């Protein structure tokens, strides 16, 4: 295992005395060890230890403890040990103290074309003000699974084909829209806003925002928690770009990233930051998605992914419904 460390991460120095950070060989999903198992085994020594993992890329992980005493106890007790917590793996952990973690990649992250992420778009005060507006709506207050509140327009089950006006767009959200336009992120004014409230563990299935239902530019403002959104290439579903959406960031999905790539959030309690490989625990997350309802057939240049066939009638109500996931 240490041989593999030298080969893949030569910048990591193995220490000759105890440090706060452990290299743990035979500890990844490639060896049949789940993140949940790893957490169960190592948090016994430090409830706040941090995990750096490489699912499907490395056979090892790193665990960073709050103190040397904690890492020493974990190392003494777990090195060479096959924990009974492990359901699938029968390989002993190979543990070593290390002086430094692998350097974070400085290469640009792999992202769909035309996707834009703006960190720190709102400050904490504005974040709280937005949450207050959302939670003043009774629909947002009790929930078992992902809860959804619409502003401006909502899908009309009655006619099953159109949007109907619903709660008006709050002034604060209108001010955000002014900023999107002034700062050049979008050109057209959205008229439909959806607030999604996700408990830790909740996600949203991979989907296209239906071409025929909404105009090109779609904005999602993330609040409260970081989360990884997976973009899947519609032309090749094995191509997945995981993108970290930080709390208070803006994600602008347009062009190729909107018409050709699907987006979704996996149901799970943790994410792996694609840049640092750190495990990030999810908290309750609220997002606001801003869209403009389309009134003319979609004329995008991604015809193979479009529900408008350019020849006949093709605005399928059920897909407009799916777009809003009501
Ligand atoms: C949607 O409402 O269509 C979403 O994909 C929500 C995205 C998000 O939660 O950021």
Coordinates of C-alpha atoms and ligand atoms in Angstrom, one line a residue:
X1 CA 0.0 0.0 0.0
X2 CA 2.8 2.4 0.8
X3 CA 4.3 1.6 -2.6
X4 CA 1.0 2.8 -4.1
X5 CA 1.2 6.0 -2.1
X6 CA 4.7 6.7 -3.5
X7 CA 3.6 6.0 -7.0
X8 CA 0.4 8.0 -7.0
X9 CA 1.2 10.8 -4.5
X10 CA 5.0 11.2 -4.4
X11 CA 4.6 14.6 -2.7
X12 CA 3.3 12.9 0.5
X13 CA 6.1 12.4 3.0
X14 CA 5.9 9.5 5.4
X15 CA 6.8 10.8 8.9
X16 CA 9.3 9.1 11.3
X17 CA 7.3 10.2 14.4
X18 CA 3.5 10.4 15.1
X19 CA 1.6 13.2 13.4
X20 CA -2.1 14.2 13.3
X21 CA -2.6 12.6 9.9
X22 CA -2.7 9.0 9.0
X23 CA -2.3 7.2 5.7
X24 CA -4.7 4.3 5.7
X25 CA -4.1 1.6 3.1
X26 CA -6.8 -0.9 2.1
X27 CA -9.5 1.5 3.1
X28 CA -11.4 2.6 0.0
X29 CA -14.4 1.4 -1.9
X30 CA -12.0 -0.2 -4.3
X31 CA -11.2 -2.6 -1.4
X32 CA -14.9 -3.0 -0.5
X33 CA -14.7 -0.4 2.4
X34 CA -17.6 2.0 2.4
X35 CA -17.2 5.6 3.7
X36 CA -19.8 4.8 6.4
X37 CA -17.6 1.9 7.6
X38 CA -14.5 4.1 7.6
X39 CA -16.3 6.7 9.6
X40 CA -17.7 4.2 12.1
X41 CA -14.1 2.9 12.7
X42 CA -12.2 6.1 13.0
X43 CA -14.7 8.5 14.7
X44 CA -14.3 6.3 17.8
X45 CA -11.0 8.1 18.3
X46 CA -12.1 11.6 17.2
X47 CA -15.7 12.6 16.4
X48 CA -14.4 15.5 14.4
X49 CA -11.7 13.7 12.3
X50 CA -11.6 14.5 8.6
X51 CA -11.5 12.1 5.8
X52 CA -9.8 12.5 2.4
X53 CA -11.0 9.8 0.0
X54 CA -10.6 8.8 -3.6
X55 CA -13.6 6.6 -4.5
X56 CA -12.7 4.4 -7.4
X57 CA -9.3 6.0 -7.9
X58 CA -7.1 4.9 -4.9
X59 CA -7.0 1.9 -2.5
X60 CA -6.1 4.2 0.4
X61 CA -7.5 7.2 2.2
X62 CA -6.2 9.8 4.7
X63 CA -7.6 10.6 8.1
X64 CA -6.8 13.9 9.8
X65 CA -7.3 14.0 13.6
X66 CA -7.7 17.0 15.9
X67 CA -4.6 15.9 17.9
X68 CA -1.6 13.7 17.7
X69 CA -2.8 11.7 20.8
X70 CA -5.9 10.7 18.9
X71 CA -4.1 9.7 15.7
X72 CA -1.6 7.7 17.8
X73 CA -4.3 5.8 19.6
X74 CA -6.0 5.0 16.2
X75 CA -2.7 4.0 14.7
X76 CA -1.8 1.7 17.6
X77 CA -5.1 0.0 17.6
X78 CA -5.9 -0.3 14.0
X79 CA -2.6 -0.8 12.1
X80 CA -2.6 -4.4 10.7
X81 CA -6.2 -4.9 12.0
X82 CA -9.2 -6.2 10.2
X83 CA -12.1 -4.4 11.9
X84 CA -15.3 -6.5 12.5
X85 CA -17.2 -3.4 11.2
X86 CA -16.1 -4.3 7.7
X87 CA -18.7 -6.3 5.9
X88 CA -17.0 -7.0 2.6
X89 CA -13.2 -6.3 3.0
X90 CA -11.0 -8.8 4.7
X91 CA -7.8 -6.8 4.3
X92 CA -5.9 -5.4 7.2
X93 CA -5.5 -1.6 7.4
X94 CA -1.9 -0.5 6.6
X95 CA -1.4 2.7 8.6
X96 CA 1.4 5.2 8.6
X97 CA 1.9 8.8 9.9
X98 CA 2.4 11.4 7.2
X99 CA 3.7 14.9 7.3
X100 CA 1.5 16.4 4.6
X101 CA -1.5 15.6 2.5
X102 CA -1.4 15.4 -1.3
X103 CA -1.5 18.8 -3.0
X104 CA -4.9 19.9 -4.2
X105 CA -5.2 19.8 -7.9
X106 CA -4.7 23.1 -9.6
X107 CA -5.8 21.8 -12.9
X108 CA -9.1 23.4 -14.0
X109 CA -12.0 21.2 -12.9
X110 CA -13.8 19.2 -15.6
X111 CA -17.1 21.0 -16.1
X112 CA -19.8 21.0 -18.8
X113 CA -19.3 23.8 -21.3
X114 CA -21.2 27.1 -20.5
X115 CA -21.7 26.2 -16.8
X116 CA -20.8 29.1 -14.5
X117 CA -20.3 29.0 -10.7
X118 CA -20.0 32.2 -8.7
X119 CA -19.0 31.7 -5.1
X120 CA -20.1 34.1 -2.3
X121 CA -22.9 35.7 -4.4
X122 CA -24.8 36.6 -1.3
X123 CA -23.5 37.4 2.2
X124 CA -24.7 35.7 5.3
X125 CA -27.1 38.4 6.2
X126 CA -28.9 38.2 2.8
X127 CA -28.8 34.4 3.0
X128 CA -30.7 34.7 6.3
X129 CA -33.2 37.2 4.9
X130 CA -33.9 34.9 2.0
X131 CA -34.5 32.0 4.3
X132 CA -36.9 34.1 6.4
X133 CA -38.9 34.8 3.3
X134 CA -39.0 31.1 2.3
X135 CA -40.0 29.9 5.8
X136 CA -42.7 32.4 6.1
X137 CA -44.6 30.2 3.6
X138 CA -46.4 27.4 5.5
X139 CA -45.6 25.0 2.7
X140 CA -41.9 25.2 3.6
X141 CA -42.4 24.5 7.2
X142 CA -43.1 20.9 7.6
X143 CA -41.6 18.2 5.4
X144 CA -40.7 14.6 5.2
X145 CA -38.7 14.7 2.0
X146 CA -37.5 17.5 -0.3
X147 CA -40.0 20.3 0.1
X148 CA -40.8 22.6 -2.8
X149 CA -42.4 26.1 -2.9
X150 CA -43.1 28.0 -6.1
X151 CA -43.2 31.7 -6.8
X152 CA -44.5 33.5 -9.8
X153 CA -45.9 30.4 -11.5
X154 CA -46.5 26.7 -10.7
X155 CA -47.5 23.8 -12.8
X156 CA -51.3 23.5 -13.2
X157 CA -52.5 20.0 -12.5
X158 CA -56.0 21.1 -13.4
X159 CA -55.3 21.7 -17.1
X160 CA -52.2 19.5 -16.9
X161 CA -50.6 21.6 -19.5
X162 CA -49.8 25.0 -18.4
X163 CA -48.3 27.1 -15.6
X164 CA -50.7 29.0 -13.4
X165 CA -49.9 32.0 -11.4
X166 CA -49.1 31.3 -7.7
X167 CA -47.6 33.2 -4.8
X168 CA -46.1 36.4 -6.2
X169 CA -42.3 36.8 -6.5
X170 CA -41.1 38.4 -3.2
X171 CA -39.4 41.8 -3.4
X172 CA -36.1 40.4 -2.1
X173 CA -36.1 37.8 -4.9
X174 CA -36.8 40.5 -7.5
X175 CA -33.8 42.4 -6.2
X176 CA -31.7 39.3 -6.7
X177 CA -32.9 39.0 -10.3
X178 CA -31.9 42.7 -10.8
X179 CA -28.4 41.8 -9.7
X180 CA -28.3 38.7 -12.0
X181 CA -29.1 41.0 -14.9
X182 CA -27.0 44.0 -13.9
X183 CA -24.0 41.7 -13.3
X184 CA -24.4 40.1 -16.7
X185 CA -25.2 36.5 -15.6
X186 CA -28.5 36.4 -17.5
X187 CA -30.3 38.5 -20.1
X188 CA -33.9 37.7 -19.6
X189 CA -36.0 38.2 -16.4
X190 CA -37.1 34.9 -14.8
X191 CA -40.8 34.7 -14.0
X192 CA -40.8 31.3 -12.2
X193 CA -38.9 30.6 -9.0
X194 CA -38.7 27.3 -7.1
X195 CA -37.4 27.0 -3.6
X196 CA -36.2 23.4 -2.8
X197 CA -35.5 22.4 0.8
X198 CA -33.4 19.3 1.2
X199 CA -32.8 17.5 4.4
X200 CA -29.3 16.1 4.7
X201 CA -29.4 12.9 2.7
X202 CA -32.0 14.2 0.2
X203 CA -31.2 14.7 -3.4
X204 CA -32.9 15.3 -6.8
X205 CA -33.0 12.8 -9.6
X206 CA -30.8 13.5 -12.7
X207 CA -32.9 15.5 -15.2
X208 CA -33.0 18.1 -17.9
X209 CA -35.1 21.2 -17.1
X210 CA -37.5 20.5 -20.0
X211 CA -36.4 22.5 -23.1
X212 CA -40.0 23.3 -24.1
X213 CA -41.0 24.5 -20.6
X214 CA -38.2 27.0 -19.9
X215 CA -36.0 29.5 -21.7
X216 CA -32.2 28.9 -21.9
X217 CA -30.9 30.5 -18.8
X218 CA -31.4 28.8 -15.4
X219 CA -30.0 30.0 -12.2
X220 CA -29.7 28.1 -8.9
X221 CA -28.7 29.9 -5.7
X222 CA -27.5 27.5 -3.0
X223 CA -28.0 28.3 0.7
X224 CA -27.0 26.8 4.0
X225 CA -25.0 23.8 2.9
X226 CA -22.4 22.8 0.3
X227 CA -23.5 20.0 -2.0
X228 CA -22.1 18.2 -5.0
X229 CA -24.2 18.4 -8.1
X230 CA -23.5 15.8 -10.8
X231 CA -23.7 16.8 -14.4
X232 CA -24.2 13.9 -16.8
X233 CA -23.5 14.2 -20.5
X234 CA -26.7 13.3 -22.4
X235 CA -24.6 12.1 -25.3
X236 CA -22.7 9.7 -23.0
X237 CA -24.2 9.0 -19.6
X238 CA -20.9 7.6 -18.3
X239 CA -19.4 11.0 -18.5
X240 CA -20.1 12.7 -15.2
X241 CA -18.8 16.0 -13.9
X242 CA -19.2 16.4 -10.2
X243 CA -19.4 20.1 -9.3
X244 CA -19.2 21.5 -5.7
X245 CA -22.0 24.1 -5.1
X246 CA -21.0 26.0 -2.0
X247 CA -23.5 27.6 0.3
X248 CA -24.2 31.2 -0.9
X249 CA -23.0 30.4 -4.5
X250 CA -24.7 30.9 -7.8
X251 CA -24.8 28.2 -10.5
X252 CA -25.7 29.4 -13.9
X253 CA -26.8 26.6 -16.2
X254 CA -27.2 27.6 -19.9
X255 CA -26.2 26.6 -23.4
X256 CA -24.6 23.2 -23.6
X257 CA -24.7 22.6 -19.8
X258 CA -28.4 23.2 -19.9
X259 CA -29.5 21.6 -23.2
X260 CA -27.2 18.7 -23.5
X261 CA -26.2 17.8 -19.9
X262 CA -28.5 16.5 -17.2
X263 CA -28.1 17.6 -13.6
X264 CA -29.0 16.0 -10.3
X265 CA -28.0 15.4 -6.7
X266 CA -27.4 11.9 -5.3
X267 CA -29.2 10.9 -2.1
X268 CA -26.5 10.6 0.5
X269 CA -25.3 12.2 3.7
X270 CA -21.8 13.2 2.5
X271 CA -20.1 14.6 -0.5
X272 CA -16.5 14.4 -1.7
X273 CA -15.2 17.8 -2.7
X274 CA -13.9 17.1 -6.2
X275 CA -10.9 19.4 -5.8
X276 CA -9.6 18.5 -2.3
X277 CA -11.1 15.0 -2.0
X278 CA -12.3 16.0 1.5
X279 CA -15.5 14.5 2.7
X280 CA -18.0 17.2 3.4
X281 CA -21.1 16.4 5.6
X282 CA -24.3 17.7 4.2
X283 CA -26.5 20.0 6.3
X284 CA -30.0 21.1 5.5
X285 CA -29.8 22.9 2.1
X286 CA -32.1 25.4 0.5
X287 CA -31.9 26.3 -3.1
X288 CA -33.7 28.9 -5.2
X289 CA -34.0 28.1 -8.9
X290 CA -34.9 31.0 -11.2
X291 CA -36.3 30.2 -14.7
X292 CA -38.2 32.0 -17.4
X293 CA -41.2 30.1 -18.9
X294 CA -40.9 29.5 -22.6
X295 CA -43.8 30.7 -24.7
X296 CA -42.4 29.7 -28.1
X297 CA -41.0 26.3 -29.2
X298 CA -37.5 25.6 -28.2
X299 CA -35.0 26.3 -31.1
X300 CA -31.8 25.1 -29.4
X301 CA -29.1 23.6 -31.4
X302 CA -29.1 20.4 -29.3
X303 CA -32.0 18.7 -31.2
X304 CA -31.2 15.1 -30.1
X305 CA -31.9 16.2 -26.5
X306 CA -34.8 18.4 -27.2
X307 CA -38.5 17.5 -26.7
X308 CA -39.4 19.8 -29.6
X309 CA -38.9 17.9 -32.8
X310 CA -39.1 21.0 -35.1
X311 CA -41.8 19.4 -37.2
X312 CA -45.0 18.8 -35.3
X313 CA -46.5 19.4 -31.9
X314 CA -44.1 18.3 -29.3
X315 CA -44.7 20.1 -26.0
X316 CA -45.4 17.1 -23.8
X317 CA -47.3 18.2 -20.7
X318 CA -45.9 15.3 -18.6
X319 CA -42.4 16.5 -19.3
X320 CA -43.2 20.0 -18.3
X321 CA -44.6 18.5 -15.1
X322 CA -41.3 16.5 -14.6
X323 CA -39.4 19.7 -15.1
X324 CA -40.9 21.1 -11.9
X325 CA -40.9 17.8 -10.1
X326 CA -44.1 18.5 -8.2
Ligands
LIG1 C1 -34.4 22.0 -10.1 O1 -35.3 22.5 -9.3 O2 -34.7 21.6 -11.2 C2 -33.1 21.7 -9.6 O3 -32.4 21.0 -10.3 C3 -32.7 22.2 -8.2 C4 -31.2 22.4 -8.2 C5 -30.7 22.8 -6.9 O4 -31.2 22.3 -5.8 O5 -29.7 23.5 -6.9

